[in-house]
PDB file of N, CA and C in Angstrom:
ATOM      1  N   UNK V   1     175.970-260.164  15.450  1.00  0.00           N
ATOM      2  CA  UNK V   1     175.591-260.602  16.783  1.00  0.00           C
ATOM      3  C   UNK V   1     175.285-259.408  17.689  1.00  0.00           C
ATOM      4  N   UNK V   2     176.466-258.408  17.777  1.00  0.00           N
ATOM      5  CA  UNK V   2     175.481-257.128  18.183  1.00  0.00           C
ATOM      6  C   UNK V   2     174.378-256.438  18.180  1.00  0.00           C
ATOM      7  N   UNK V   3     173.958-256.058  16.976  1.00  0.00           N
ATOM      8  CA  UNK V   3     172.737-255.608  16.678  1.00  0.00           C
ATOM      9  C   UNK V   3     171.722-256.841  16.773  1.00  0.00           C
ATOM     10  N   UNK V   4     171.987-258.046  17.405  1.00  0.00           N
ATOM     11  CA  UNK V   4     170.300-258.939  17.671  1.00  0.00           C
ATOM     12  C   UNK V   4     170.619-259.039  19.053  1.00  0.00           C
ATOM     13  N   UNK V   5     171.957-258.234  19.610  1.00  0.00           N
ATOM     14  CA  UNK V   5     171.388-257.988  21.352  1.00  0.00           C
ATOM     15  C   UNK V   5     170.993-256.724  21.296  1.00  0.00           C
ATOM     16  N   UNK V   6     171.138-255.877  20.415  1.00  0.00           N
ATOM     17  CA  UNK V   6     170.760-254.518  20.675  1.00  0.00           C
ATOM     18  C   UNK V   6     169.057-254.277  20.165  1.00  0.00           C
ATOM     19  N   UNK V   7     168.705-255.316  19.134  1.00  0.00           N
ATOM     20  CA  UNK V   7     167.400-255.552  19.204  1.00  0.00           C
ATOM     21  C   UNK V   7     166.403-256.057  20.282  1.00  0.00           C
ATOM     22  N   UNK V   8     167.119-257.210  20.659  1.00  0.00           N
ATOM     23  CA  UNK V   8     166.742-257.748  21.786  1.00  0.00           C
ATOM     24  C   UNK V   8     166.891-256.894  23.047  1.00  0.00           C
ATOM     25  N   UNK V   9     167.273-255.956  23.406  1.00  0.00           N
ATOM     26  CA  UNK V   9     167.403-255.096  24.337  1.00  0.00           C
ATOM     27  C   UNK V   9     166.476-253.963  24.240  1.00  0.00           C
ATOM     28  N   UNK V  10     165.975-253.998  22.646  1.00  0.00           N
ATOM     29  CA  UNK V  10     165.381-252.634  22.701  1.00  0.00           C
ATOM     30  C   UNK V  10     163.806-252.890  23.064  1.00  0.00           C
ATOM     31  N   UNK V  11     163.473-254.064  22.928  1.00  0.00           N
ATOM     32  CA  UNK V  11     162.614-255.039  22.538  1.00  0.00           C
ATOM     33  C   UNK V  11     161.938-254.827  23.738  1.00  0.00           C
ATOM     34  N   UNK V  12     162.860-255.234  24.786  1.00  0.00           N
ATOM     35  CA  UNK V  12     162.819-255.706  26.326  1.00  0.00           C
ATOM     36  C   UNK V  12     162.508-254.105  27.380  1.00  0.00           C
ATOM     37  N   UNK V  13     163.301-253.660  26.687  1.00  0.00           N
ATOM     38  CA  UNK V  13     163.352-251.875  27.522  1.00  0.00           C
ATOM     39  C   UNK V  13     163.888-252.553  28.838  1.00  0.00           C
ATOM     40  N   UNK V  14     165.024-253.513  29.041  1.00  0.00           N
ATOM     41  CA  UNK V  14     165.978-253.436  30.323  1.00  0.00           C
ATOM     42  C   UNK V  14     165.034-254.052  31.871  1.00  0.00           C
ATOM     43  N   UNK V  15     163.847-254.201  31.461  1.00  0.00           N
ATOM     44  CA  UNK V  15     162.880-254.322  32.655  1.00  0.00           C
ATOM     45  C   UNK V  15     162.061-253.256  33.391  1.00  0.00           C
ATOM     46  N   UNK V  16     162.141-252.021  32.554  1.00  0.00           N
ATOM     47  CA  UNK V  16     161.595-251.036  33.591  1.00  0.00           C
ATOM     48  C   UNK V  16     160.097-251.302  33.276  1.00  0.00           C
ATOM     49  N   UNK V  17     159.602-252.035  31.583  1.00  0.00           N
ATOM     50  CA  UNK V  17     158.340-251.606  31.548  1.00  0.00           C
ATOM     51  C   UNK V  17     157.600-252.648  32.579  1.00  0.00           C
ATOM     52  N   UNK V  18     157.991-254.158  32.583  1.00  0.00           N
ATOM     53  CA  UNK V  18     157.637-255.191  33.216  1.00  0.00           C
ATOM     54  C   UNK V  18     157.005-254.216  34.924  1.00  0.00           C
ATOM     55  N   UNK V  19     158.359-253.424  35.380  1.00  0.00           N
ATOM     56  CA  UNK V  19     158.209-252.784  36.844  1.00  0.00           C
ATOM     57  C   UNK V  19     156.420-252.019  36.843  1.00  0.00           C
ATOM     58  N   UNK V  20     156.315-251.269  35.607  1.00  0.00           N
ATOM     59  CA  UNK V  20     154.983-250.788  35.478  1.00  0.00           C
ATOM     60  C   UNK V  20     154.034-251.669  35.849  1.00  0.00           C
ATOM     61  N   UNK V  21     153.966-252.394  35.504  1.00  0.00           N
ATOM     62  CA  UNK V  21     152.838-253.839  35.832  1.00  0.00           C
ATOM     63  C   UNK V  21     152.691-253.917  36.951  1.00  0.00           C
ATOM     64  N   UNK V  22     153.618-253.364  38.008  1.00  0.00           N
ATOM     65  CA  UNK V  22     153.340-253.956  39.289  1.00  0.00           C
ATOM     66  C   UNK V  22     153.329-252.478  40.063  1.00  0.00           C
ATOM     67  N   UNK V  23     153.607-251.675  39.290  1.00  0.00           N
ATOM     68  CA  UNK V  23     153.949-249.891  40.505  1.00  0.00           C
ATOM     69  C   UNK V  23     152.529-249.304  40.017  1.00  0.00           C
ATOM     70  N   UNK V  24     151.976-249.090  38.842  1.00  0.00           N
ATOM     71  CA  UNK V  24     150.992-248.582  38.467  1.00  0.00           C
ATOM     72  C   UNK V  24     149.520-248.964  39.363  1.00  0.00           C
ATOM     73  N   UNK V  25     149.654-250.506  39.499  1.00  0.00           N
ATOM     74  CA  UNK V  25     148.127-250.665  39.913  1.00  0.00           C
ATOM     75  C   UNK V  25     148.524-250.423  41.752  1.00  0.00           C
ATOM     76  N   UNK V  26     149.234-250.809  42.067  1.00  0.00           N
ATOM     77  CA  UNK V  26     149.916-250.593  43.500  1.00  0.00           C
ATOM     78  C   UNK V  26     149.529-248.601  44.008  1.00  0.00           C
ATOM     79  N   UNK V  27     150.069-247.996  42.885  1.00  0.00           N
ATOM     80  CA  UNK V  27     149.848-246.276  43.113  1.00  0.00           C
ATOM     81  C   UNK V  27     148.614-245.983  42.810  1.00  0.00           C
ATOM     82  N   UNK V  28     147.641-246.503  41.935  1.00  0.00           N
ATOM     83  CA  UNK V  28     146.727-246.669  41.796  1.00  0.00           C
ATOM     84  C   UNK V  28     145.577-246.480  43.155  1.00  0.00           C
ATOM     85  N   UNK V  29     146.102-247.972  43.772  1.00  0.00           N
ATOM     86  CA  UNK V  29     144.769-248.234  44.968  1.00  0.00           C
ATOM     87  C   UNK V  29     145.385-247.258  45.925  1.00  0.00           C
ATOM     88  N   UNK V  30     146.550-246.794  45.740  1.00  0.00           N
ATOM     89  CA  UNK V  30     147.662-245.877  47.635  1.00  0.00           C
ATOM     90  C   UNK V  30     146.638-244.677  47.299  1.00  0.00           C
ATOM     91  N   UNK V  31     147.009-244.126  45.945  1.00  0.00           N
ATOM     92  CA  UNK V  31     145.841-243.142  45.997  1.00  0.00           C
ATOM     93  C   UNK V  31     144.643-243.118  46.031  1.00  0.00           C
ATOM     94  N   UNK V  32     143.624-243.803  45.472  1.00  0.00           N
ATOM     95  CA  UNK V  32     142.437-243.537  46.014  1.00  0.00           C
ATOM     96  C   UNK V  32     142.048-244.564  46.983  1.00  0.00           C
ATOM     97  N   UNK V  33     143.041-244.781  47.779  1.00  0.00           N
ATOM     98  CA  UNK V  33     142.834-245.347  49.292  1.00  0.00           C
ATOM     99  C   UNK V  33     142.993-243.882  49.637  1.00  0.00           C
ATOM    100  N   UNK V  34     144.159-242.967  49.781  1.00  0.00           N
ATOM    101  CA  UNK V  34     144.143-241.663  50.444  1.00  0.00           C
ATOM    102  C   UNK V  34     142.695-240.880  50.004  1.00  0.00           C
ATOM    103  N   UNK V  35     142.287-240.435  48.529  1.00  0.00           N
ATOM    104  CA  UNK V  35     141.375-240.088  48.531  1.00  0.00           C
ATOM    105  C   UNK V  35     140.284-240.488  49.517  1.00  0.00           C
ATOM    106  N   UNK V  36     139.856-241.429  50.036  1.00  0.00           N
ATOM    107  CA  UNK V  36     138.420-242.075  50.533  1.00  0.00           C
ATOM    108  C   UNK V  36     139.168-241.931  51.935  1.00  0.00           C
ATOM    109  N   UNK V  37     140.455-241.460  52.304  1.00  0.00           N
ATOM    110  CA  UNK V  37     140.477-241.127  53.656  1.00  0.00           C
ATOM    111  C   UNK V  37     140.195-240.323  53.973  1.00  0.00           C
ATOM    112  N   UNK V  38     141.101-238.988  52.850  1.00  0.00           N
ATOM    113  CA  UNK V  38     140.748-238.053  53.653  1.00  0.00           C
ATOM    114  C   UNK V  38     138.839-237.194  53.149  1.00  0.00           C
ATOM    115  N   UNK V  39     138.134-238.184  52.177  1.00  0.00           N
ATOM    116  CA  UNK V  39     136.982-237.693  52.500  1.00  0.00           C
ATOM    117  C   UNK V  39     136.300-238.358  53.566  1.00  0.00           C
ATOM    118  N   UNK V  40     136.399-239.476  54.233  1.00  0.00           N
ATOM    119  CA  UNK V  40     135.632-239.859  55.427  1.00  0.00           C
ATOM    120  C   UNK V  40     136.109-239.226  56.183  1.00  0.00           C
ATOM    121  N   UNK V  41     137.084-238.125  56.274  1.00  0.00           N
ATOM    122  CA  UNK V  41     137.805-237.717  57.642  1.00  0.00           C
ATOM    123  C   UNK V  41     136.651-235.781  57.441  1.00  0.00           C
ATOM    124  N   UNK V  42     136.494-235.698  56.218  1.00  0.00           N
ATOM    125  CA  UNK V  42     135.749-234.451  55.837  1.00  0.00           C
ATOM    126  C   UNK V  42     134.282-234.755  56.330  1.00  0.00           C
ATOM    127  N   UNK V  43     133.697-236.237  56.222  1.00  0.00           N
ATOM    128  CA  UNK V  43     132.329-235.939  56.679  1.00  0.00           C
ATOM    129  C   UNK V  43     132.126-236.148  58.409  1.00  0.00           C
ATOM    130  N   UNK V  44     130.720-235.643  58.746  1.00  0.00           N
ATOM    131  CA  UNK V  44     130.869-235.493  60.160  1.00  0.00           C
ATOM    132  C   UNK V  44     130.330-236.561  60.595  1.00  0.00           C
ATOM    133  N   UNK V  45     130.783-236.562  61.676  1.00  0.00           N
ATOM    134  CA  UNK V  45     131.063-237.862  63.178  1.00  0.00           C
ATOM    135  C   UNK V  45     129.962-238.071  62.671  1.00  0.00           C
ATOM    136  N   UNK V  46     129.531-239.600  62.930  1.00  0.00           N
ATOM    137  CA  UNK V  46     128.108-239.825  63.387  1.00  0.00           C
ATOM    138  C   UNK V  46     127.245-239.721  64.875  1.00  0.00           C
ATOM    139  N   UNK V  47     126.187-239.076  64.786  1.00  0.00           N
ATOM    140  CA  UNK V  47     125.744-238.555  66.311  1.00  0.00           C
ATOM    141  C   UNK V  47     125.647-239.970  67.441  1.00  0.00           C
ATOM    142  N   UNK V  48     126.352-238.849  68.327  1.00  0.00           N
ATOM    143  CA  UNK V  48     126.345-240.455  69.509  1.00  0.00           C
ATOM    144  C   UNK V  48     124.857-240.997  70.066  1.00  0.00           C
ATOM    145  N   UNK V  49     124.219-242.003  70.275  1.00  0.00           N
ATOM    146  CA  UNK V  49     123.388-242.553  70.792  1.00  0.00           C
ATOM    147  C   UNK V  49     123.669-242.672  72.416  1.00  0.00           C
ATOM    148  N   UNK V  50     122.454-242.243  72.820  1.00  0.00           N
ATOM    149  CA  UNK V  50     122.626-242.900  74.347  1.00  0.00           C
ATOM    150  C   UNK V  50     121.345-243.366  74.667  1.00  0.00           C
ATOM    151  N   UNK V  51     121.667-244.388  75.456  1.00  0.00           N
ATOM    152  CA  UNK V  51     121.099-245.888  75.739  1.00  0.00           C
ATOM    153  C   UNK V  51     120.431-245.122  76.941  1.00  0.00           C
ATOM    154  N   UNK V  52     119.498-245.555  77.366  1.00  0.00           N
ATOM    155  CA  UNK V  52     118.539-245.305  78.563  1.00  0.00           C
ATOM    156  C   UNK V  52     118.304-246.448  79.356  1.00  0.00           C
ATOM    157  N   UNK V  53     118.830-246.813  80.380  1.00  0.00           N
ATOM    158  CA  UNK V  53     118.588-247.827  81.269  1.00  0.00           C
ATOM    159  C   UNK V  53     116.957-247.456  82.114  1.00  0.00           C
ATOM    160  N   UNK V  54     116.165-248.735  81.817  1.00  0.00           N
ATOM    161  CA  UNK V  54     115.329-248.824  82.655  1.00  0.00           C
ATOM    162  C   UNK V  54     115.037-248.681  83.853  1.00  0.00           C
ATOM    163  N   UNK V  55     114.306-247.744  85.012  1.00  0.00           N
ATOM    164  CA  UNK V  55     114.706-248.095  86.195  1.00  0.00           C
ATOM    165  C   UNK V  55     113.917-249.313  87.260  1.00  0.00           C
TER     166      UNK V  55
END
């Protein structure tokens, strides 16, 4: 009976791999959400427009 919980345990890996399923794609988008920040923060402003009122 031991060794078919110790199979069954080894089987399972305790739950950490299940946690992967959900931390991987999560760190995934955090980082290249940061990537695409800090390159829109690298390109320059877009030039301001100014409006000309008719007189």
């Amino acid at each position: 009976m031991v060794t078919a919980y110790a199979d069954m345990m080894f089987a399972h890996q305790g739950g950490w791999d299940e946690m992967l399923y959900a931390l991987v794609p999560i760190v995934l988008i955090f980082g290249l959400l940061r990537l695409a920040n800090s390159r829109a923060k690298k390109l320059a402003p877009p030039e301001a427009t100014t409006l000309v009122e008719p007189d």
